[in-house]
Tab-separated table of C-alpha atoms and ligand atoms in Angstrom:
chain	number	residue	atom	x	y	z
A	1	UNK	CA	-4.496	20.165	-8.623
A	2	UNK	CA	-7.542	18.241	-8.752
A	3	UNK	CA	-8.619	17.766	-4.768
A	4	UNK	CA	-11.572	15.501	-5.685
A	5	UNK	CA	-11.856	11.948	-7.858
A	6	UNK	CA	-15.446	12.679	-8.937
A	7	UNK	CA	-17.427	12.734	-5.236
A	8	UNK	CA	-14.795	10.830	-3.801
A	9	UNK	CA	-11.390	12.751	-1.826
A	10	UNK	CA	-11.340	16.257	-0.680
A	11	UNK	CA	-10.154	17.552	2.617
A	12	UNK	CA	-12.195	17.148	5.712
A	13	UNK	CA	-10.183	18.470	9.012
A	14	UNK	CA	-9.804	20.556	11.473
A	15	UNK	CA	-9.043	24.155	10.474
A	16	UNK	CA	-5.939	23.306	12.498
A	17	UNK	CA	-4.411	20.941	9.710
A	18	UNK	CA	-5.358	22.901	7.194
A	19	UNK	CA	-2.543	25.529	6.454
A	20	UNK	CA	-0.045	22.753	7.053
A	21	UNK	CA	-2.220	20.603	4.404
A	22	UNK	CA	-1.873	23.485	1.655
A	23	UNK	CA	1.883	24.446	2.528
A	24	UNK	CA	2.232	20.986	1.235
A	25	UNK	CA	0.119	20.681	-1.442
A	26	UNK	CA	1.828	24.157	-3.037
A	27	UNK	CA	5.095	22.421	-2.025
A	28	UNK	CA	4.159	19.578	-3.915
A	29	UNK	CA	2.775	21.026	-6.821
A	30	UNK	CA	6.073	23.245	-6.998
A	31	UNK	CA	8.517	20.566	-6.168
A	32	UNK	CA	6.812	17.919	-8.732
A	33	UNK	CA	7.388	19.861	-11.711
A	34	UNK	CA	10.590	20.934	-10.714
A	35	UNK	CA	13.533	19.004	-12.920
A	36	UNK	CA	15.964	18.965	-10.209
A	37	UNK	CA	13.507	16.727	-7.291
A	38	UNK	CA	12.601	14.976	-10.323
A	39	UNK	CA	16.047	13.961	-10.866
A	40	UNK	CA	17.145	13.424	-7.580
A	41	UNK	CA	14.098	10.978	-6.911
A	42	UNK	CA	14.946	8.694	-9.443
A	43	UNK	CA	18.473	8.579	-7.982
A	44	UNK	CA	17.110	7.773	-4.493
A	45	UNK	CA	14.725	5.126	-6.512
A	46	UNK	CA	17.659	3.782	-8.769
A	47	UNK	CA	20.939	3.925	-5.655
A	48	UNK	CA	18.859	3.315	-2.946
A	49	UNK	CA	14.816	1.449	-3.303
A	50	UNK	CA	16.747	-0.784	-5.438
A	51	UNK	CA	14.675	0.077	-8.714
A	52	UNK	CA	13.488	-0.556	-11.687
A	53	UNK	CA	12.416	-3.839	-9.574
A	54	UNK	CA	12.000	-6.796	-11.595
A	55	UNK	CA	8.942	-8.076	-14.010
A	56	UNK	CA	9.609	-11.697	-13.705
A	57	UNK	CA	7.702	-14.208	-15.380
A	58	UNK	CA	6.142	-16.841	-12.843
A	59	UNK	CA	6.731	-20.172	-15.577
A	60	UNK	CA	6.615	-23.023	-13.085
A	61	UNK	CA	3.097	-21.350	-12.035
A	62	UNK	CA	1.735	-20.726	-15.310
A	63	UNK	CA	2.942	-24.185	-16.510
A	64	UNK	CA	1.256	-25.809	-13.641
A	65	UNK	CA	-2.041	-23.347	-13.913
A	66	UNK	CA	-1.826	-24.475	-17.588
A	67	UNK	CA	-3.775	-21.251	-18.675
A	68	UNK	CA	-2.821	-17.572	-18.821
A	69	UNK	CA	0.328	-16.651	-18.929
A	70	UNK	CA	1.595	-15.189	-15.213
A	71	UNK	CA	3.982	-12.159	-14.527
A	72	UNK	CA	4.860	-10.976	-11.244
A	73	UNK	CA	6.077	-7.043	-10.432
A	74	UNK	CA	9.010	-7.791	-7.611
A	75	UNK	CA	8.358	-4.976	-5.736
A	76	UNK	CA	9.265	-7.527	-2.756
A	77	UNK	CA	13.022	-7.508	-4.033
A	78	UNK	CA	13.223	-3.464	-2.855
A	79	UNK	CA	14.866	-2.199	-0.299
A	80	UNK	CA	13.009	-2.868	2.979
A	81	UNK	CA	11.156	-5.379	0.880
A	82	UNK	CA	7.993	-3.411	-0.030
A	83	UNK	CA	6.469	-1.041	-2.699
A	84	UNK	CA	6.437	1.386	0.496
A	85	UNK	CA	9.903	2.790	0.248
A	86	UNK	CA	8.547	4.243	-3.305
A	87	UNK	CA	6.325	6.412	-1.837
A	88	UNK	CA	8.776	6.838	1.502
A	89	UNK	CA	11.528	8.551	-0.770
A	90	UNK	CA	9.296	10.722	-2.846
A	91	UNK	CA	7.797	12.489	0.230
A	92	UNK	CA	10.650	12.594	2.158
A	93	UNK	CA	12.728	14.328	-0.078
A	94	UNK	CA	9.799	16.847	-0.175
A	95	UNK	CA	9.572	17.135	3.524
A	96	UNK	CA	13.589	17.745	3.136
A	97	UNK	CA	13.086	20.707	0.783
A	98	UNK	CA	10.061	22.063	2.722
A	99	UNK	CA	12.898	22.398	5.303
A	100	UNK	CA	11.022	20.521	8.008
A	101	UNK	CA	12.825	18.790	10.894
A	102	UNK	CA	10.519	15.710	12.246
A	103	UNK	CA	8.920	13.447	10.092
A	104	UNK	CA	5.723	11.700	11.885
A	105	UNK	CA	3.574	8.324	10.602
A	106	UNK	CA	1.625	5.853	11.207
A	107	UNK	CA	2.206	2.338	10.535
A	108	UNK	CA	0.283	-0.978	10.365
A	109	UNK	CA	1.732	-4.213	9.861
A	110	UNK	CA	5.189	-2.302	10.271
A	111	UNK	CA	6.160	-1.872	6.413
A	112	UNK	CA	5.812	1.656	5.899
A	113	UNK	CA	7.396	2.134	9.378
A	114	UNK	CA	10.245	0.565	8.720
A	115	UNK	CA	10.388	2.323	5.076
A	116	UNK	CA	10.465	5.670	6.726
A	117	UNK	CA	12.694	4.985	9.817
A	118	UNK	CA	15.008	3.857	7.332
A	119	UNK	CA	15.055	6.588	5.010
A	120	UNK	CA	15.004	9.290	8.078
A	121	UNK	CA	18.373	7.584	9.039
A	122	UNK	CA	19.369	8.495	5.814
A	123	UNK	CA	18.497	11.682	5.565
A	124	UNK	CA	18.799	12.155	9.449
A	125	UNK	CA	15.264	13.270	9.914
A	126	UNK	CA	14.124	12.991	13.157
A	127	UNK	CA	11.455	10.459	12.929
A	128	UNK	CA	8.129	9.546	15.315
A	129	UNK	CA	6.149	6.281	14.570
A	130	UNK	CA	2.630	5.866	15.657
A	131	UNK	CA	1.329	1.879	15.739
A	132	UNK	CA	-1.510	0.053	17.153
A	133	UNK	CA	-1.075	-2.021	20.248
A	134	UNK	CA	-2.145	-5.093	18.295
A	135	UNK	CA	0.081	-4.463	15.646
A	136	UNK	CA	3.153	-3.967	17.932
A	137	UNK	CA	2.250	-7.729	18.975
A	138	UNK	CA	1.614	-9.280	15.917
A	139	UNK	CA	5.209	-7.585	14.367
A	140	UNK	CA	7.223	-7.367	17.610
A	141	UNK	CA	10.015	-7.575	14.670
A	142	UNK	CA	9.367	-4.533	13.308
A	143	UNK	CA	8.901	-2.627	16.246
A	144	UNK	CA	12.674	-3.023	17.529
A	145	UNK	CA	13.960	-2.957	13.896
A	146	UNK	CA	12.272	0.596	13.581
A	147	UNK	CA	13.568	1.176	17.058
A	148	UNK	CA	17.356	0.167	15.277
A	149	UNK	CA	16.983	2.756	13.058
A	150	UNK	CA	16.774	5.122	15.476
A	151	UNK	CA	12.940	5.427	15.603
A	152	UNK	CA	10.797	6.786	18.181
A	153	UNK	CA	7.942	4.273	18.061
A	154	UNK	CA	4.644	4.732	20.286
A	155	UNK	CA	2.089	2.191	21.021
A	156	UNK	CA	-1.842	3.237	20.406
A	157	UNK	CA	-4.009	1.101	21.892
A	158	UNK	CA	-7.356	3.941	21.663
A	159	UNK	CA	-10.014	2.063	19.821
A	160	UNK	CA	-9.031	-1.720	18.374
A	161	UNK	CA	-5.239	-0.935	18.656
A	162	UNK	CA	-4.684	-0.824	15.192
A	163	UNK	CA	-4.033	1.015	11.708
A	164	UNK	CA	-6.952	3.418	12.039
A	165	UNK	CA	-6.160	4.057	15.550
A	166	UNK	CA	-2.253	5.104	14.474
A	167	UNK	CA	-3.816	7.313	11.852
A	168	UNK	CA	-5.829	8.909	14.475
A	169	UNK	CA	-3.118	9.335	17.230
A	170	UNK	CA	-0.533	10.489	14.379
A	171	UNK	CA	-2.941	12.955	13.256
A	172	UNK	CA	-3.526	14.278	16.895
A	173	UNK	CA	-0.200	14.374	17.565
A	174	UNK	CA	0.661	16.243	14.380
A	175	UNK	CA	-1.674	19.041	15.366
A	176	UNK	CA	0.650	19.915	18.461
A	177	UNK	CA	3.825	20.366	16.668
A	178	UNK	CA	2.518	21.362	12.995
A	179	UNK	CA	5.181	23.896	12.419
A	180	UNK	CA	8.419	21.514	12.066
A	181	UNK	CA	6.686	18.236	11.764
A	182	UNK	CA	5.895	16.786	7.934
A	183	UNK	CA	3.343	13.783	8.201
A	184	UNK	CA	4.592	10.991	6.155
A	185	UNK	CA	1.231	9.096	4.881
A	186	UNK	CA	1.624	5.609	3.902
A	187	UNK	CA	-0.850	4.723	1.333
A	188	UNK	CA	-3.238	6.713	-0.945
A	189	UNK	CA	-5.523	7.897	1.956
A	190	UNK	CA	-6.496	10.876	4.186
A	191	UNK	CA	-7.020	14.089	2.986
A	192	UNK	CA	-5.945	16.219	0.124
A	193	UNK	CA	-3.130	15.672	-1.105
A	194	UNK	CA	-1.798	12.759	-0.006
A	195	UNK	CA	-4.101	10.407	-2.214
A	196	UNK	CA	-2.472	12.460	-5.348
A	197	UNK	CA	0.814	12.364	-3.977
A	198	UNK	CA	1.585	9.479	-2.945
A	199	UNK	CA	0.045	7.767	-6.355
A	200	UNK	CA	2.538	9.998	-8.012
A	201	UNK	CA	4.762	8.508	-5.880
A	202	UNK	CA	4.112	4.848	-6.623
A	203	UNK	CA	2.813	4.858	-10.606
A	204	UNK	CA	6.442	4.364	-10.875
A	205	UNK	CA	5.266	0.752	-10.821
A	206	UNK	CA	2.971	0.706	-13.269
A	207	UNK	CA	5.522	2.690	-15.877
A	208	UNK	CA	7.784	0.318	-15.019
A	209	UNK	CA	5.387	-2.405	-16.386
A	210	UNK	CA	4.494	-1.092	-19.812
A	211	UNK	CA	7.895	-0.476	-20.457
A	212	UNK	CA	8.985	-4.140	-19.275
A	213	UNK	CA	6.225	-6.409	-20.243
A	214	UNK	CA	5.941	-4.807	-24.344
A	215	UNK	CA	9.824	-5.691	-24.258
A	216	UNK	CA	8.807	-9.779	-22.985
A	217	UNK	CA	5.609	-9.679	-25.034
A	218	UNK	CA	5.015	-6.981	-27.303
A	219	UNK	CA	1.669	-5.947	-26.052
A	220	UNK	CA	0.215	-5.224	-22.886
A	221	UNK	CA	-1.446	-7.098	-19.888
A	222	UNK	CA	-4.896	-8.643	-20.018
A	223	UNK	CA	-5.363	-8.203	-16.290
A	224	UNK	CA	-3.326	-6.149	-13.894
A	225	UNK	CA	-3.768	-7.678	-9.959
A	226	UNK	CA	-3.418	-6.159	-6.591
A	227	UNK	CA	-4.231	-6.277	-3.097
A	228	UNK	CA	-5.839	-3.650	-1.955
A	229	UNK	CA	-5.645	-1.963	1.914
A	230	UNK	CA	-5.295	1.628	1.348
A	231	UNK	CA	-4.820	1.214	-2.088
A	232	UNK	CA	-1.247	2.589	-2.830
A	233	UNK	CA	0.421	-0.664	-4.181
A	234	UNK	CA	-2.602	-1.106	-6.309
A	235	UNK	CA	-2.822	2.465	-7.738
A	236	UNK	CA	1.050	2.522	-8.341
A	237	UNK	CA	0.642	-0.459	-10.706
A	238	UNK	CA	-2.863	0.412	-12.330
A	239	UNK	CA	-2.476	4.255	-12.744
A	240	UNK	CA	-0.763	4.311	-15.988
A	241	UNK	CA	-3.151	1.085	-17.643
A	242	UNK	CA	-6.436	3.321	-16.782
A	243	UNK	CA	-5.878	4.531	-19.690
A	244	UNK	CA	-5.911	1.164	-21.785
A	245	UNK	CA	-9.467	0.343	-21.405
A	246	UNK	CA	-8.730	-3.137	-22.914
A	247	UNK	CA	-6.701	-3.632	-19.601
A	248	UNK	CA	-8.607	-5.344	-16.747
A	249	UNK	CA	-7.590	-3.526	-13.365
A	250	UNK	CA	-8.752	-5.900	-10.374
A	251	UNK	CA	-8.203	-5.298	-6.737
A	252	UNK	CA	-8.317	-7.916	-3.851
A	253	UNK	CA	-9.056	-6.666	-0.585
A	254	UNK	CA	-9.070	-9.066	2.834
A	255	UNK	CA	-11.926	-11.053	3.335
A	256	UNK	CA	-10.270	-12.240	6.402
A	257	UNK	CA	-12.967	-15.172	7.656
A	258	UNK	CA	-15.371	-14.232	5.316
A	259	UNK	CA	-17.757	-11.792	4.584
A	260	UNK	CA	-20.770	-13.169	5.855
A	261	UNK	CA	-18.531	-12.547	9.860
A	262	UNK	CA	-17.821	-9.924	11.209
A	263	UNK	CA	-14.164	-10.781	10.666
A	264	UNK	CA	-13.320	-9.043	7.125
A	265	UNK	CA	-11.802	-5.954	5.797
A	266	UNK	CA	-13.672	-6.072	2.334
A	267	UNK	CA	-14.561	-2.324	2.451
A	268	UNK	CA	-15.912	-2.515	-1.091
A	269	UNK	CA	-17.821	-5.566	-0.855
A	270	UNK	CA	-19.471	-4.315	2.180
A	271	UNK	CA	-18.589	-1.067	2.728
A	272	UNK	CA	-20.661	2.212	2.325
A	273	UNK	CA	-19.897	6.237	1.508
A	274	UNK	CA	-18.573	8.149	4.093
A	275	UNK	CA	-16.416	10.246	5.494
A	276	UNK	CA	-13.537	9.216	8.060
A	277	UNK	CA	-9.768	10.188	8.310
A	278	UNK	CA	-10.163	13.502	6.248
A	279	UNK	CA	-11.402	12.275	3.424
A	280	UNK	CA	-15.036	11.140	1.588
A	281	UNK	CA	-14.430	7.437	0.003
A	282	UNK	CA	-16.006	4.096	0.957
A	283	UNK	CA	-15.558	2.841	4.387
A	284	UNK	CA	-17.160	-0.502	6.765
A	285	UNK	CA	-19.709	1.960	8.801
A	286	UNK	CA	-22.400	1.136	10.894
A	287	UNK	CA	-25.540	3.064	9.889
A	288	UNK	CA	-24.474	5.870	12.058
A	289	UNK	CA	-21.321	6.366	10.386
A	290	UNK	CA	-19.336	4.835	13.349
A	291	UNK	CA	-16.142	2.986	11.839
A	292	UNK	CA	-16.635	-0.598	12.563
A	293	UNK	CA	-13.555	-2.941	13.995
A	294	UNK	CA	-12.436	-4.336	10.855
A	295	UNK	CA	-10.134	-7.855	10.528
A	296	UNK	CA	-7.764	-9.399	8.386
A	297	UNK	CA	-4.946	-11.818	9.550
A	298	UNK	CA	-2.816	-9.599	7.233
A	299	UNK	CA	-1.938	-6.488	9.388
A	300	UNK	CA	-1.698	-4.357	6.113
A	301	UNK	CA	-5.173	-4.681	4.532
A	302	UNK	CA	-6.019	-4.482	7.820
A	303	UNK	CA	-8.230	-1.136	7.108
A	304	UNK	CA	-11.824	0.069	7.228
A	305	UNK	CA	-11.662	2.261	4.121
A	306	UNK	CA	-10.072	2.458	0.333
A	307	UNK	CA	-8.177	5.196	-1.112
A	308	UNK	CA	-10.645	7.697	-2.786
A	309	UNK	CA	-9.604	7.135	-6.414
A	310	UNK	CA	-10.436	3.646	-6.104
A	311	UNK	CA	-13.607	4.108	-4.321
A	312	UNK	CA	-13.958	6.269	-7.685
A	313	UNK	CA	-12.519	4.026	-9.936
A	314	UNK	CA	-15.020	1.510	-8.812
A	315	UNK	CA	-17.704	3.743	-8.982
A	316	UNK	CA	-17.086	4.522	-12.605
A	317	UNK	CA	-16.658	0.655	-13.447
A	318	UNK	CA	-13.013	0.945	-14.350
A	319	UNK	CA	-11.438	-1.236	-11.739
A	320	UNK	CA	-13.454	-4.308	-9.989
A	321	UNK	CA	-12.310	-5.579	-6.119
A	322	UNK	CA	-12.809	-8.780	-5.146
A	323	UNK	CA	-12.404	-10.413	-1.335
A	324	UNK	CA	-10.174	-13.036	-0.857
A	325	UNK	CA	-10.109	-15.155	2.931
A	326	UNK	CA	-7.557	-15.904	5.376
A	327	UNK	CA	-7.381	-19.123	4.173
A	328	UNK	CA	-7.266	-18.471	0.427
A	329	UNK	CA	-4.430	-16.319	1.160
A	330	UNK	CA	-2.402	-18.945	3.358
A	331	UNK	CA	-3.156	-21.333	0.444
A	332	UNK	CA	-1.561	-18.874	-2.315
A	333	UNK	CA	1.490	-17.758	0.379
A	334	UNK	CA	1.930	-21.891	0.460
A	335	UNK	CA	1.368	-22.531	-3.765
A	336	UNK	CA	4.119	-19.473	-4.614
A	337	UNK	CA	6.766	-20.675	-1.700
A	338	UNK	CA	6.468	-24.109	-3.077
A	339	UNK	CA	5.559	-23.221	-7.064
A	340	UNK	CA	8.610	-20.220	-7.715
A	341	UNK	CA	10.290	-20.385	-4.725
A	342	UNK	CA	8.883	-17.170	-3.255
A	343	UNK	CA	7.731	-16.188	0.286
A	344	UNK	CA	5.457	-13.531	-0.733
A	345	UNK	CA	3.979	-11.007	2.109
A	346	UNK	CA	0.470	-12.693	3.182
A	347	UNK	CA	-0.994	-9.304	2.041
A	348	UNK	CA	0.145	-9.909	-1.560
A	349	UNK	CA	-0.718	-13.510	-1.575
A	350	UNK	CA	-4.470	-11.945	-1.319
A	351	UNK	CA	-3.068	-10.938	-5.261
A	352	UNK	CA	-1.555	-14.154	-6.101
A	353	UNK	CA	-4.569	-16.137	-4.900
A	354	UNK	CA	-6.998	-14.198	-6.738
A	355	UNK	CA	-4.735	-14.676	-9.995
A	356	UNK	CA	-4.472	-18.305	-9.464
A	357	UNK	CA	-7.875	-18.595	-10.163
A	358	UNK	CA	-8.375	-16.164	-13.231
A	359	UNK	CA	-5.165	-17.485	-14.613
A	360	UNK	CA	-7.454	-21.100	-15.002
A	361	UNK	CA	-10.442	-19.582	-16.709
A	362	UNK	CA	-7.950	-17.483	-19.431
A	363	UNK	CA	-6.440	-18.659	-22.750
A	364	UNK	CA	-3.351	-19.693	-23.088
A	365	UNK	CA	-2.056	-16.299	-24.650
A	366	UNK	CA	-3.494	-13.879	-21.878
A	367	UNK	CA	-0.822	-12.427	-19.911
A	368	UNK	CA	-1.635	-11.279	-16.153
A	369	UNK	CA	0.878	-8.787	-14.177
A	370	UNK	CA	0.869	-9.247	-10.412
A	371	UNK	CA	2.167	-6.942	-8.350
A	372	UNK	CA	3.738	-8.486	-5.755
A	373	UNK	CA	3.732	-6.154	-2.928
A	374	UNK	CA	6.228	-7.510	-0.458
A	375	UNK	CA	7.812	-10.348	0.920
A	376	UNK	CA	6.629	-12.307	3.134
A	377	UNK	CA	9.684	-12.894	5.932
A	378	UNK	CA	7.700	-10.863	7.948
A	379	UNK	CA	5.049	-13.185	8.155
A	380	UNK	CA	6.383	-16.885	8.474
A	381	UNK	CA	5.885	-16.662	12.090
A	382	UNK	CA	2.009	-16.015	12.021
A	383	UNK	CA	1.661	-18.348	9.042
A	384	UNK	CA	3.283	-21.124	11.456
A	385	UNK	CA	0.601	-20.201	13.691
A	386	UNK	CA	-1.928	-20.479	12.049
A	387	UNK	CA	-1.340	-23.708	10.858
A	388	UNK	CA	-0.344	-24.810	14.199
A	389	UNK	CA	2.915	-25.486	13.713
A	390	UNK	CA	5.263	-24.772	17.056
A	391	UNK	CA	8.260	-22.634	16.234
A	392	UNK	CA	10.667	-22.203	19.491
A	393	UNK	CA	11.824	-18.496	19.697
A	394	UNK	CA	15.436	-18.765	21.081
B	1	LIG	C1	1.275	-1.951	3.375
B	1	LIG	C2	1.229	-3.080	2.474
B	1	LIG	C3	0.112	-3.355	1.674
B	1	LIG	C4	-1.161	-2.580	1.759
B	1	LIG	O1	-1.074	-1.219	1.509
B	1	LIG	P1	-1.556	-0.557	0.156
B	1	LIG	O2	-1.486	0.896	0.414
B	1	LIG	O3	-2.957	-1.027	-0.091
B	1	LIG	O4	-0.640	-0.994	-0.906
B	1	LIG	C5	0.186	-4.406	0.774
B	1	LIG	N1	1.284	-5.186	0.691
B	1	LIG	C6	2.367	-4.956	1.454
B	1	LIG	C7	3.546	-5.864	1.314
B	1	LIG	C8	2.390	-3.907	2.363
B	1	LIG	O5	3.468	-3.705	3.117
């Protein structure tokens, strides 16, 4: 198994993590070409994530756009109403083989922590969440639904009390009790193999696609969309188009109030080469190499780095990343509630936004895939918010 995408990946930690990093990866190598997981994960994707999910064709937005033709992956419509659970299932039936009793993660805005405490329920894995302090306020939700499922959830509030702070205190913690403990990564970051992995683990997406959009259309996508904060959402639906060079691949990361503040999470617009959280990629760095506090109002792009295949991807001039604001994304969560009926996650509406546009400036007989990420329930309370409407908790 490859451990590098051209410069980009590897494994930088602490001798520590390192024999529990390569009992996976052999696990994983072993348990990926092995018939029987293979079968039993698309049974957990079929019975339980709710999948194949839905390519549904966005008409009342494309008629309104009036130019290319607008599809929209429904990985919202899964079970715990994310791409995440994809992912979630694939390495926890690994960690169940591997024979290992705890299952440890981080979480951001709450997704994949809900994704895992659900599927540890299932498979009655014990299971320990680490989440930033700000991120337990801004999803209070989550916190107690994770806490429903029987979740052990701990509040980090080390650095800016958020995602890269979980990663950091998950990571510590998982030092301590290495033996028993299987660290459940949630996107296509950290150090070998986890970017590998969980792509594996989400290109179901993508496959999923092809098959469905050459049935509606009998060719494939012009442009494939997604937002981008670790990248795994993004990689699940572009991995199997790389391929198709005649297939755009474009990634929207969080501009949050714009890149020329201090407010953003565009890590490829601004970003540099580094290395932080065990792997080498692009990451918002001061010229020191310190991590710098990064913001979007979207707690799941909320990150100050990009999976390493897309920091590669980009480097190669295979996929292009745009930013898209705060207020471009409340505008697109607004247009798709309204347009298809639709309440997408804000983090996806990054996607839609960005799609909106190109949509305008392509023929009539260009076809764009969105993946639409998640939905955006979660959210409605912080949209209100924002635009100042006042929403009485009972
Ligand atoms: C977590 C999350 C994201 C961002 O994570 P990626 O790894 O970049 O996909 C995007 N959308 C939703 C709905 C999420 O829950």
């Amino acid at each position: 198994m490859d451990k590098k995408f051209g410069e980009f990946g590897g494994q930088y930690v602490p001798e520590t993590l390192m024999e529990a990093l390569i009992e996976i990866e052999k696990a994983f190598a072993k348990y990926s070409e092995d018939p029987e997981f293979n079968r039993e994960l698309k049974e957990l994707y079929e019975n339980v994530a709710n999948r194949p999910s839905k390519l549904y064709y966005a008409s009342e937005m494309t008629k309104d756009l009036g130019g290319a033709k607008i599809y929209l992956k429904r990985e919202d419509l899964n079970h715990t109403g994310s791409h995440k659970i994809n992912n979630v299932l694939g390495q926890m039936l690994l960690a169940k083989k591997m024979g290992k009793k705890k299952i440890i993660c981080e979480t951001g805005a709450g997704q994949h922590g809900v994704a895992t405490a659900t599927i540890a329920a299932l498979f009655k894995i014990e299971c320990h969440i680490f989440m930033g302090k700000e991120d337990v306020e801004r999803q209070a939700l989550n916190v107690f639904r994770m806490e429903l499922l029987g979740a052990k959830v701990t509040s980090v509030d080390s650095g800016t009390g958020t995602l890269k702070d979980a990663v950091n205190e998950a990571f510590r913690q998982w030092t301590r009790e290495v033996e028993d403990t299987y660290y459940l990564m949630g996107s296509v970051v950290g150090p070998h193999p986890y970017p590998v992995m969980v792509r594996e683990f989400q290109k179901i997406i993508g496959e999923e696609v092809r098959e469905q959009i050459l049935l509606a259309e009998g060719k494939l996508p012009d442009a494939v969309v997604a937002c981008v904060g670790g990248g795994s959402n993004a990689i699940g639906i572009f991995y199997d188009f790389i391929k198709d060079e005649q297939v755009k691949l474009i990634g929207v990361e969080a501009a949050g109030e714009g890149l020329d503040t201090d407010f953003h999470a565009a890590t490829i617009s601004k970003g540099s080469t580094g290395i932080f959280h065990g792997m080498k990629s692009k990451f918002l760095q001061d010229d020191f190499g310190k991590i710098m506090p990064v913001y979007s109002m979207s707690a799941g792009l909320d990150y100050p780095g990009i999976g390493p295949e897309h920091a590669y991807l980009y480097s190669i001039g295979r996929a292009n990343y745009f930013p898209v604001t705060d207020e471009e994304a409340i505008d697109a969560f607004e247009y798709l509630s309204k347009m298809e009926g639709i309440i997408p996650a804000i983090e996806s509406a990054h996607a839609i936004y960005y799609a909106m546009n190109l949509a305008k400036q392509l023929d009539k007989d260009k076809i764009i895939v969105v993946n639409l990420s998640g939905r955006g329930d979660k959210d409605v309370y912080q949209v209100a918010k924002y635009k100042g409407v006042e929403i009485n908790e009972q």
